[in-house]
Amino acid sequence: MNKSILIAEDEEFIANLYKLNLERHGVDVDIVADGAAAIDAIDAKQPDILLLDLLMPNKNGYQVLEHIRQKGYAFPVIILTNLSQDIDRRKCEDLGVKDYLVKSDLTVEELWTKLSVLL
Amino acid sequence: MEGNTHTQTLTVSDSLRRPEITNGSNDPKMKRYHTILLTAAYILFAACVAVSIAASRFAASSERTRARAEFQQQARGVQNLIQERLQAHVNALLGAQGLFAAGTRIDRPSWASFVRGLTAHGRYPALTSMAYLESITASQRLLFEQIVRADTSLNPGGYPHFAVRPEGTRDRSIVITYLEPETGREDLLGLDLAYSHLTLLDDVRDGGELASLGRLAVSRIGREYLLVLPLYRSGAPQDTVPERRSAFIGYAAETLSPAQLFQDRTNLPLMETQDVFFELKDSQGEVIFQESVLPGLGADASGSNRFAEDLPLHAGGLSWVLTVSVPETFALTPALEKEPLLVLLGGLAFSLLIFTLLYEAANARRRAMILAGKMTGELGKFQLAVKYASNHIIITDPDGKILYINPSTERITGYTRTEIIGQTARLWGGRMPPEYYRRLWRIIKEEKKPFDGELTNRRKDGTEYEAVVHISPILDRGGQLYGFVGIEEDITQQKVLERARSEFVSLTSHQLRTPLTAIRLTLETLRSGIGGSLSEAQQEMIGRAAEYAVRMADTIHTMLTVSRVETGTLSVVRDSVSLASMFEDLRREQEPVFSRKHQQLALECPSGLSVGTDAKLLWEILSNLLSNAIAYTPDGGSIRLRAALADDRVRIDVVDTGYGIPSSEQERIFQKFFRATNATQKKTSGTGLGLYLVRSLTTLLDGEIAFTSIEHQGTTFTLHLPLNPPPHEQEHSDR
């Protein structure tokens, strides 16, 4: 059974490009477009890894992280955002994320390198 | 202080006019007081000086009077002693007179025996010889000479050469017939004193009194003085001149050395005085003796600084004058001699002391008044400054109970003065975690040091505000805590602006990065062949597009980092950073670029060398330096990245063999947006922010950056970082 990756990303085009590239490595990739949908998806089925954007409609990434902490979910979360302020980075680290990656500075190959370690 | 501050509303002109500063130097009453005191000081000083001079003179005069009395007493002692000695000589002559009065005729041996008896015990120190003078007439002269020549009663050979001298015929002669001692005075025998002193000798005969013939004009005894006393026959009446002429036999004479009167100084007063001077004059005023104890010192015997006494000496018919002279200081010890000067100096010193005290008293009061005036002025200014400060200022007791507030406190907190005084700052505080307040109290109360920090408070209306606070303990001279001064600045608006700026940067960043992400992902996806295979030319074009996307990402990243440095929103998170590992990562990152340019990148780093710093920021610095080195080194060049320990710091060099930096532009190389002219010619793209960012980040890491560069040869950038810097207060804060 393939490992599952959930991508919470409101930019559909970007999300699909990640999905397209990651699925080449033999993982199942699901996409949700906002925070509320991400929470629903997680509650329905916990992924092996969550790639979470921070600025999303409905509920933002922080609220999703808060939910995960409240529920006690143990799957790793990697923040994939274009917010690069230290304050955001530390806030996420305090909420227990595994990594904090800036999308514009990252290639898909670099992303896969990090994911493959966790899967 | 509080009573002055809570109800007054002052206009600006009021506040500038107030307080009226009283300068003590301008107060007429004060000036008058000062003048009176100074005048008193001068008058008293003059009076004291006058009294000192008078006292000194009085002391000198007293000493002089005392010394004169002392001198007079001692001079009289000299007079008595010399008088006594002179009298002794007269007595010797009187004894001779008695000798002749007792017997019929005195022969030569009897005379010699008598004189030897007198001189045997040294009772007459001044007596040099005694003679018997016989009075003869011209007719008796020849027989007289024959008798003397044949007189062997004392001298076995007689006196064969005896003759009355000087030669010549005289009615009467008074001849030295006996002489004791004869030795050394032989030429006196036969001398006829009537030849030179007949009248005087006749007067002596007729008067029956002792007389002086003055100095004897004989060279060998020229300094000797001759006293003569008439001798009369025993039993003959001598009451009248005819009777005395009738009873007259001859004279007893004595040669006397006046100097010998002073020779025995055993009991002579004044002899301890170094400059004592003696002089003897006879009744004619002729000086017959003169001597000073120290030769040459008595020349000015009657000088102005000397005491001198003329004292009469009387013995028999003699009437001499003894003059004694000493310097006025003769009886003064060195201490007594200086007494008037000491009195004067003491008096002057006392006068000066009194004057200084009064002068100081006058000026001290004046200075105190001026100082008080100034202080009042300063205090007034201080009051105004505190009163109209926009910051909230409070003064509390050691327990934090508020004693004073300025008007801004009411404005900022919303509480009235009445509500605040006597309360603590918890009235509007208490919004921070308990640990914050524990630390605050520990610093200001236990460590007695100032506290600086930021906090959130709540106004009376419930709204919160943010403030930067500075609290200082007030200590007395003994270091005891007296209270605290707290100053708060409301920075709510500042914080709002900071947050807005931060959010703007964050959002801008996000909005720039999102399309860039889409572009990079698209290009990467196309290059991977997912969308179908591409021709070589397509691959090339997409590859170039991807590089531009990366450059754009780098530019955005650099600009945002610069913005964070300048807004203070970039925090430093220190950790142990392995340099060897970071160098390898840097090489991996830069490999596509330097490989394409056929450059060699050499890494030199001792294994295990690590530095306590922020890994991300160090990466930023080295990545910038390395990419610059690669960009500005020609194809085929070499670049070295090396690290080493340098004392307690780490030194990192980025060395290239590139174009170098023109020397005329080197001092501007770290300026924002500056690019060297040769760099712009080689590479048109570039923001001019890279080295500016390098230096800013190096400073943030407590490091130093320097470089050496020679155009067309290469550049070496040298970074020094502390091995383990102490943590900073502001690190990890969000600001």
PDB file of N, CA, C and O in Angstrom, chain B residues 262-320:
ATOM      1  N   PHE B 262      93.015  93.983  83.964  1.00  0.00           N
ATOM      2  CA  PHE B 262      91.966  93.159  83.327  1.00  0.00           C
ATOM      3  C   PHE B 262      92.426  91.741  83.048  1.00  0.00           C
ATOM      4  O   PHE B 262      91.699  90.960  82.477  1.00  0.00           O
ATOM      5  N   GLN B 263      93.730  91.493  83.481  1.00  0.00           N
ATOM      6  CA  GLN B 263      94.280  90.208  83.050  1.00  0.00           C
ATOM      7  C   GLN B 263      93.598  89.020  83.710  1.00  0.00           C
ATOM      8  O   GLN B 263      93.278  88.032  83.054  1.00  0.00           O
ATOM      9  N   ASP B 264      93.359  89.154  84.975  1.00  0.00           N
ATOM     10  CA  ASP B 264      92.668  88.057  85.666  1.00  0.00           C
ATOM     11  C   ASP B 264      91.162  88.203  85.402  1.00  0.00           C
ATOM     12  O   ASP B 264      90.528  89.110  85.935  1.00  0.00           O
ATOM     13  N   ARG B 265      90.638  87.308  84.618  1.00  0.00           N
ATOM     14  CA  ARG B 265      89.242  87.463  84.204  1.00  0.00           C
ATOM     15  C   ARG B 265      88.322  86.470  84.900  1.00  0.00           C
ATOM     16  O   ARG B 265      87.175  86.282  84.503  1.00  0.00           O
ATOM     17  N   THR B 266      88.896  85.884  85.947  1.00  0.00           N
ATOM     18  CA  THR B 266      88.122  84.848  86.627  1.00  0.00           C
ATOM     19  C   THR B 266      86.783  85.374  87.105  1.00  0.00           C
ATOM     20  O   THR B 266      85.753  84.765  86.878  1.00  0.00           O
ATOM     21  N   ASN B 267      86.825  86.507  87.778  1.00  0.00           N
ATOM     22  CA  ASN B 267      85.577  87.029  88.333  1.00  0.00           C
ATOM     23  C   ASN B 267      85.065  88.249  87.569  1.00  0.00           C
ATOM     24  O   ASN B 267      84.214  88.988  88.052  1.00  0.00           O
ATOM     25  N   LEU B 268      85.619  88.455  86.388  1.00  0.00           N
ATOM     26  CA  LEU B 268      85.229  89.650  85.650  1.00  0.00           C
ATOM     27  C   LEU B 268      83.909  89.423  84.920  1.00  0.00           C
ATOM     28  O   LEU B 268      83.815  88.529  84.087  1.00  0.00           O
ATOM     29  N   PRO B 269      82.897  90.221  85.244  1.00  0.00           N
ATOM     30  CA  PRO B 269      81.604  90.053  84.551  1.00  0.00           C
ATOM     31  C   PRO B 269      81.751  90.354  83.064  1.00  0.00           C
ATOM     32  O   PRO B 269      82.732  90.953  82.636  1.00  0.00           O
ATOM     33  N   LEU B 270      80.760  89.939  82.335  1.00  0.00           N
ATOM     34  CA  LEU B 270      80.627  90.206  80.892  1.00  0.00           C
ATOM     35  C   LEU B 270      81.625  89.439  80.033  1.00  0.00           C
ATOM     36  O   LEU B 270      81.646  89.605  78.822  1.00  0.00           O
ATOM     37  N   MET B 271      82.480  88.648  80.671  1.00  0.00           N
ATOM     38  CA  MET B 271      83.499  88.010  79.858  1.00  0.00           C
ATOM     39  C   MET B 271      82.922  86.937  78.939  1.00  0.00           C
ATOM     40  O   MET B 271      83.572  86.498  78.001  1.00  0.00           O
ATOM     41  N   GLU B 272      81.667  86.500  79.242  1.00  0.00           N
ATOM     42  CA  GLU B 272      81.053  85.513  78.338  1.00  0.00           C
ATOM     43  C   GLU B 272      80.536  86.180  77.067  1.00  0.00           C
ATOM     44  O   GLU B 272      80.229  85.502  76.092  1.00  0.00           O
ATOM     45  N   THR B 273      80.460  87.486  77.107  1.00  0.00           N
ATOM     46  CA  THR B 273      79.970  88.200  75.925  1.00  0.00           C
ATOM     47  C   THR B 273      81.093  88.298  74.905  1.00  0.00           C
ATOM     48  O   THR B 273      82.209  88.716  75.232  1.00  0.00           O
ATOM     49  N   GLN B 274      80.800  87.920  73.720  1.00  0.00           N
ATOM     50  CA  GLN B 274      81.866  87.835  72.716  1.00  0.00           C
ATOM     51  C   GLN B 274      82.411  89.199  72.337  1.00  0.00           C
ATOM     52  O   GLN B 274      83.588  89.334  72.028  1.00  0.00           O
ATOM     53  N   ASP B 275      81.538  90.206  72.361  1.00  0.00           N
ATOM     54  CA  ASP B 275      81.936  91.489  71.790  1.00  0.00           C
ATOM     55  C   ASP B 275      82.068  92.561  72.874  1.00  0.00           C
ATOM     56  O   ASP B 275      81.721  93.708  72.652  1.00  0.00           O
ATOM     57  N   VAL B 276      82.568  92.190  74.050  1.00  0.00           N
ATOM     58  CA  VAL B 276      82.705  93.195  75.121  1.00  0.00           C
ATOM     59  C   VAL B 276      83.947  94.080  74.847  1.00  0.00           C
ATOM     60  O   VAL B 276      84.936  93.633  74.295  1.00  0.00           O
ATOM     61  N   PHE B 277      83.805  95.324  75.209  1.00  0.00           N
ATOM     62  CA  PHE B 277      84.866  96.309  74.927  1.00  0.00           C
ATOM     63  C   PHE B 277      85.142  97.109  76.203  1.00  0.00           C
ATOM     64  O   PHE B 277      84.218  97.574  76.867  1.00  0.00           O
ATOM     65  N   PHE B 278      86.447  97.218  76.549  1.00  0.00           N
ATOM     66  CA  PHE B 278      86.847  97.995  77.727  1.00  0.00           C
ATOM     67  C   PHE B 278      87.769  99.129  77.295  1.00  0.00           C
ATOM     68  O   PHE B 278      88.605  98.954  76.394  1.00  0.00           O
ATOM     69  N   GLU B 279      87.626 100.235  78.009  1.00  0.00           N
ATOM     70  CA  GLU B 279      88.529 101.365  77.736  1.00  0.00           C
ATOM     71  C   GLU B 279      88.750 102.127  79.043  1.00  0.00           C
ATOM     72  O   GLU B 279      87.816 102.339  79.812  1.00  0.00           O
ATOM     73  N   LEU B 280      90.019 102.529  79.280  1.00  0.00           N
ATOM     74  CA  LEU B 280      90.339 103.346  80.470  1.00  0.00           C
ATOM     75  C   LEU B 280      90.899 104.674  80.008  1.00  0.00           C
ATOM     76  O   LEU B 280      91.759 104.717  79.118  1.00  0.00           O
ATOM     77  N   LYS B 281      90.362 105.734  80.563  1.00  0.00           N
ATOM     78  CA  LYS B 281      90.918 107.061  80.277  1.00  0.00           C
ATOM     79  C   LYS B 281      91.334 107.693  81.607  1.00  0.00           C
ATOM     80  O   LYS B 281      90.650 107.485  82.631  1.00  0.00           O
ATOM     81  N   ASP B 282      92.415 108.467  81.536  1.00  0.00           N
ATOM     82  CA  ASP B 282      92.832 109.155  82.777  1.00  0.00           C
ATOM     83  C   ASP B 282      92.090 110.482  82.891  1.00  0.00           C
ATOM     84  O   ASP B 282      91.219 110.779  82.063  1.00  0.00           O
ATOM     85  N   SER B 283      92.447 111.231  83.888  1.00  0.00           N
ATOM     86  CA  SER B 283      91.670 112.457  84.165  1.00  0.00           C
ATOM     87  C   SER B 283      91.833 113.482  83.049  1.00  0.00           C
ATOM     88  O   SER B 283      91.005 114.376  82.874  1.00  0.00           O
ATOM     89  N   GLN B 284      92.881 113.334  82.232  1.00  0.00           N
ATOM     90  CA  GLN B 284      93.056 114.258  81.109  1.00  0.00           C
ATOM     91  C   GLN B 284      92.313 113.771  79.853  1.00  0.00           C
ATOM     92  O   GLN B 284      92.381 114.388  78.809  1.00  0.00           O
ATOM     93  N   GLY B 285      91.697 112.659  79.998  1.00  0.00           N
ATOM     94  CA  GLY B 285      90.956 112.137  78.858  1.00  0.00           C
ATOM     95  C   GLY B 285      91.811 111.305  77.926  1.00  0.00           C
ATOM     96  O   GLY B 285      91.365 110.859  76.865  1.00  0.00           O
ATOM     97  N   GLU B 286      93.059 111.063  78.352  1.00  0.00           N
ATOM     98  CA  GLU B 286      93.920 110.251  77.491  1.00  0.00           C
ATOM     99  C   GLU B 286      93.594 108.765  77.683  1.00  0.00           C
ATOM    100  O   GLU B 286      93.425 108.296  78.819  1.00  0.00           O
ATOM    101  N   VAL B 287      93.521 108.073  76.597  1.00  0.00           N
ATOM    102  CA  VAL B 287      93.222 106.645  76.672  1.00  0.00           C
ATOM    103  C   VAL B 287      94.449 105.910  77.154  1.00  0.00           C
ATOM    104  O   VAL B 287      95.511 106.007  76.546  1.00  0.00           O
ATOM    105  N   ILE B 288      94.313 105.222  78.266  1.00  0.00           N
ATOM    106  CA  ILE B 288      95.472 104.508  78.797  1.00  0.00           C
ATOM    107  C   ILE B 288      95.322 102.996  78.633  1.00  0.00           C
ATOM    108  O   ILE B 288      96.264 102.242  78.823  1.00  0.00           O
ATOM    109  N   PHE B 289      94.187 102.592  78.266  1.00  0.00           N
ATOM    110  CA  PHE B 289      93.996 101.156  78.021  1.00  0.00           C
ATOM    111  C   PHE B 289      92.746 100.990  77.163  1.00  0.00           C
ATOM    112  O   PHE B 289      91.738 101.673  77.340  1.00  0.00           O
ATOM    113  N   GLN B 290      92.847 100.080  76.223  1.00  0.00           N
ATOM    114  CA  GLN B 290      91.677  99.799  75.373  1.00  0.00           C
ATOM    115  C   GLN B 290      91.769  98.341  74.924  1.00  0.00           C
ATOM    116  O   GLN B 290      92.821  97.912  74.465  1.00  0.00           O
ATOM    117  N   GLU B 291      90.681  97.650  75.089  1.00  0.00           N
ATOM    118  CA  GLU B 291      90.733  96.240  74.671  1.00  0.00           C
ATOM    119  C   GLU B 291      89.327  95.706  74.412  1.00  0.00           C
ATOM    120  O   GLU B 291      88.373  96.037  75.102  1.00  0.00           O
ATOM    121  N   SER B 292      89.255  94.895  73.370  1.00  0.00           N
ATOM    122  CA  SER B 292      88.017  94.130  73.167  1.00  0.00           C
ATOM    123  C   SER B 292      88.384  92.662  73.249  1.00  0.00           C
ATOM    124  O   SER B 292      89.505  92.274  72.936  1.00  0.00           O
ATOM    125  N   VAL B 293      87.405  91.877  73.665  1.00  0.00           N
ATOM    126  CA  VAL B 293      87.683  90.446  73.843  1.00  0.00           C
ATOM    127  C   VAL B 293      88.021  89.817  72.504  1.00  0.00           C
ATOM    128  O   VAL B 293      88.947  89.060  72.351  1.00  0.00           O
ATOM    129  N   LEU B 294      87.237  90.168  71.493  1.00  0.00           N
ATOM    130  CA  LEU B 294      87.564  89.703  70.143  1.00  0.00           C
ATOM    131  C   LEU B 294      88.189  90.864  69.404  1.00  0.00           C
ATOM    132  O   LEU B 294      87.558  91.896  69.244  1.00  0.00           O
ATOM    133  N   PRO B 295      89.406  90.744  68.973  1.00  0.00           N
ATOM    134  CA  PRO B 295      90.098  91.875  68.343  1.00  0.00           C
ATOM    135  C   PRO B 295      89.300  92.403  67.170  1.00  0.00           C
ATOM    136  O   PRO B 295      88.758  91.650  66.368  1.00  0.00           O
ATOM    137  N   GLY B 296      89.205  93.706  67.099  1.00  0.00           N
ATOM    138  CA  GLY B 296      88.550  94.352  65.962  1.00  0.00           C
ATOM    139  C   GLY B 296      87.070  94.587  66.154  1.00  0.00           C
ATOM    140  O   GLY B 296      86.464  95.366  65.445  1.00  0.00           O
ATOM    141  N   LEU B 297      86.471  93.924  67.132  1.00  0.00           N
ATOM    142  CA  LEU B 297      85.022  94.047  67.278  1.00  0.00           C
ATOM    143  C   LEU B 297      84.619  95.294  68.047  1.00  0.00           C
ATOM    144  O   LEU B 297      83.477  95.688  68.029  1.00  0.00           O
ATOM    145  N   GLY B 298      85.605  95.860  68.776  1.00  0.00           N
ATOM    146  CA  GLY B 298      85.219  96.980  69.626  1.00  0.00           C
ATOM    147  C   GLY B 298      85.400  98.341  68.980  1.00  0.00           C
ATOM    148  O   GLY B 298      85.247  99.355  69.630  1.00  0.00           O
ATOM    149  N   ALA B 299      85.739  98.355  67.708  1.00  0.00           N
ATOM    150  CA  ALA B 299      86.018  99.624  67.048  1.00  0.00           C
ATOM    151  C   ALA B 299      84.859 100.596  67.177  1.00  0.00           C
ATOM    152  O   ALA B 299      85.036 101.768  67.419  1.00  0.00           O
ATOM    153  N   ASP B 300      83.625 100.075  67.034  1.00  0.00           N
ATOM    154  CA  ASP B 300      82.463 100.951  67.110  1.00  0.00           C
ATOM    155  C   ASP B 300      81.801 100.776  68.466  1.00  0.00           C
ATOM    156  O   ASP B 300      80.680 100.344  68.585  1.00  0.00           O
ATOM    157  N   ALA B 301      82.578 101.113  69.470  1.00  0.00           N
ATOM    158  CA  ALA B 301      82.142 100.821  70.847  1.00  0.00           C
ATOM    159  C   ALA B 301      80.868 101.547  71.219  1.00  0.00           C
ATOM    160  O   ALA B 301      80.081 101.065  72.008  1.00  0.00           O
ATOM    161  N   SER B 302      80.671 102.716  70.653  1.00  0.00           N
ATOM    162  CA  SER B 302      79.471 103.460  71.024  1.00  0.00           C
ATOM    163  C   SER B 302      78.455 103.458  69.878  1.00  0.00           C
ATOM    164  O   SER B 302      77.691 104.390  69.709  1.00  0.00           O
ATOM    165  N   GLY B 303      78.486 102.418  69.067  1.00  0.00           N
ATOM    166  CA  GLY B 303      77.566 102.320  67.926  1.00  0.00           C
ATOM    167  C   GLY B 303      76.109 102.288  68.381  1.00  0.00           C
ATOM    168  O   GLY B 303      75.806 102.127  69.567  1.00  0.00           O
ATOM    169  N   SER B 304      75.240 102.432  67.399  1.00  0.00           N
ATOM    170  CA  SER B 304      73.824 102.573  67.742  1.00  0.00           C
ATOM    171  C   SER B 304      73.230 101.294  68.301  1.00  0.00           C
ATOM    172  O   SER B 304      72.226 101.317  68.980  1.00  0.00           O
ATOM    173  N   ASN B 305      73.838 100.166  67.971  1.00  0.00           N
ATOM    174  CA  ASN B 305      73.270  98.912  68.450  1.00  0.00           C
ATOM    175  C   ASN B 305      74.038  98.364  69.652  1.00  0.00           C
ATOM    176  O   ASN B 305      74.058  97.165  69.885  1.00  0.00           O
ATOM    177  N   ARG B 306      74.643  99.246  70.380  1.00  0.00           N
ATOM    178  CA  ARG B 306      75.442  98.784  71.523  1.00  0.00           C
ATOM    179  C   ARG B 306      75.035  99.539  72.780  1.00  0.00           C
ATOM    180  O   ARG B 306      74.552 100.671  72.718  1.00  0.00           O
ATOM    181  N   PHE B 307      75.218  98.869  73.872  1.00  0.00           N
ATOM    182  CA  PHE B 307      75.107  99.544  75.177  1.00  0.00           C
ATOM    183  C   PHE B 307      76.515  99.965  75.586  1.00  0.00           C
ATOM    184  O   PHE B 307      77.458  99.184  75.417  1.00  0.00           O
ATOM    185  N   ALA B 308      76.638 101.170  76.113  1.00  0.00           N
ATOM    186  CA  ALA B 308      77.953 101.616  76.603  1.00  0.00           C
ATOM    187  C   ALA B 308      77.762 102.380  77.929  1.00  0.00           C
ATOM    188  O   ALA B 308      76.789 103.117  78.085  1.00  0.00           O
ATOM    189  N   GLU B 309      78.662 102.175  78.873  1.00  0.00           N
ATOM    190  CA  GLU B 309      78.582 102.874  80.166  1.00  0.00           C
ATOM    191  C   GLU B 309      79.954 103.468  80.486  1.00  0.00           C
ATOM    192  O   GLU B 309      80.981 102.780  80.336  1.00  0.00           O
ATOM    193  N   ASP B 310      79.976 104.741  80.885  1.00  0.00           N
ATOM    194  CA  ASP B 310      81.218 105.356  81.369  1.00  0.00           C
ATOM    195  C   ASP B 310      81.171 105.337  82.887  1.00  0.00           C
ATOM    196  O   ASP B 310      80.281 105.934  83.502  1.00  0.00           O
ATOM    197  N   LEU B 311      82.130 104.642  83.467  1.00  0.00           N
ATOM    198  CA  LEU B 311      82.074 104.427  84.923  1.00  0.00           C
ATOM    199  C   LEU B 311      83.335 105.031  85.570  1.00  0.00           C
ATOM    200  O   LEU B 311      84.467 104.736  85.127  1.00  0.00           O
ATOM    201  N   PRO B 312      83.192 105.854  86.585  1.00  0.00           N
ATOM    202  CA  PRO B 312      84.370 106.475  87.221  1.00  0.00           C
ATOM    203  C   PRO B 312      85.126 105.483  88.110  1.00  0.00           C
ATOM    204  O   PRO B 312      84.518 104.605  88.724  1.00  0.00           O
ATOM    205  N   LEU B 313      86.446 105.616  88.078  1.00  0.00           N
ATOM    206  CA  LEU B 313      87.285 104.833  88.993  1.00  0.00           C
ATOM    207  C   LEU B 313      88.063 105.846  89.844  1.00  0.00           C
ATOM    208  O   LEU B 313      88.693 106.763  89.306  1.00  0.00           O
ATOM    209  N   HIS B 314      87.986 105.693  91.126  1.00  0.00           N
ATOM    210  CA  HIS B 314      88.723 106.588  92.029  1.00  0.00           C
ATOM    211  C   HIS B 314      89.572 105.773  92.971  1.00  0.00           C
ATOM    212  O   HIS B 314      89.070 104.840  93.589  1.00  0.00           O
ATOM    213  N   ALA B 315      90.833 106.118  93.026  1.00  0.00           N
ATOM    214  CA  ALA B 315      91.714 105.443  93.982  1.00  0.00           C
ATOM    215  C   ALA B 315      92.805 106.443  94.349  1.00  0.00           C
ATOM    216  O   ALA B 315      93.501 106.937  93.462  1.00  0.00           O
ATOM    217  N   GLY B 316      92.905 106.730  95.644  1.00  0.00           N
ATOM    218  CA  GLY B 316      93.844 107.749  96.057  1.00  0.00           C
ATOM    219  C   GLY B 316      93.467 109.036  95.349  1.00  0.00           C
ATOM    220  O   GLY B 316      92.317 109.460  95.347  1.00  0.00           O
ATOM    221  N   GLY B 317      94.366 109.610  94.649  1.00  0.00           N
ATOM    222  CA  GLY B 317      94.074 110.834  93.916  1.00  0.00           C
ATOM    223  C   GLY B 317      93.730 110.562  92.462  1.00  0.00           C
ATOM    224  O   GLY B 317      93.510 111.472  91.677  1.00  0.00           O
ATOM    225  N   LEU B 318      93.709 109.288  92.096  1.00  0.00           N
ATOM    226  CA  LEU B 318      93.410 108.961  90.700  1.00  0.00           C
ATOM    227  C   LEU B 318      91.940 109.159  90.391  1.00  0.00           C
ATOM    228  O   LEU B 318      91.082 108.906  91.240  1.00  0.00           O
ATOM    229  N   SER B 319      91.672 109.615  89.188  1.00  0.00           N
ATOM    230  CA  SER B 319      90.290 109.724  88.767  1.00  0.00           C
ATOM    231  C   SER B 319      90.231 109.307  87.298  1.00  0.00           C
ATOM    232  O   SER B 319      90.530 110.087  86.407  1.00  0.00           O
ATOM    233  N   TRP B 320      89.945 108.012  87.088  1.00  0.00           N
ATOM    234  CA  TRP B 320      89.899 107.452  85.739  1.00  0.00           C
ATOM    235  C   TRP B 320      88.450 107.199  85.338  1.00  0.00           C
ATOM    236  O   TRP B 320      87.556 107.167  86.163  1.00  0.00           O
TER     237      TRP B 320
END
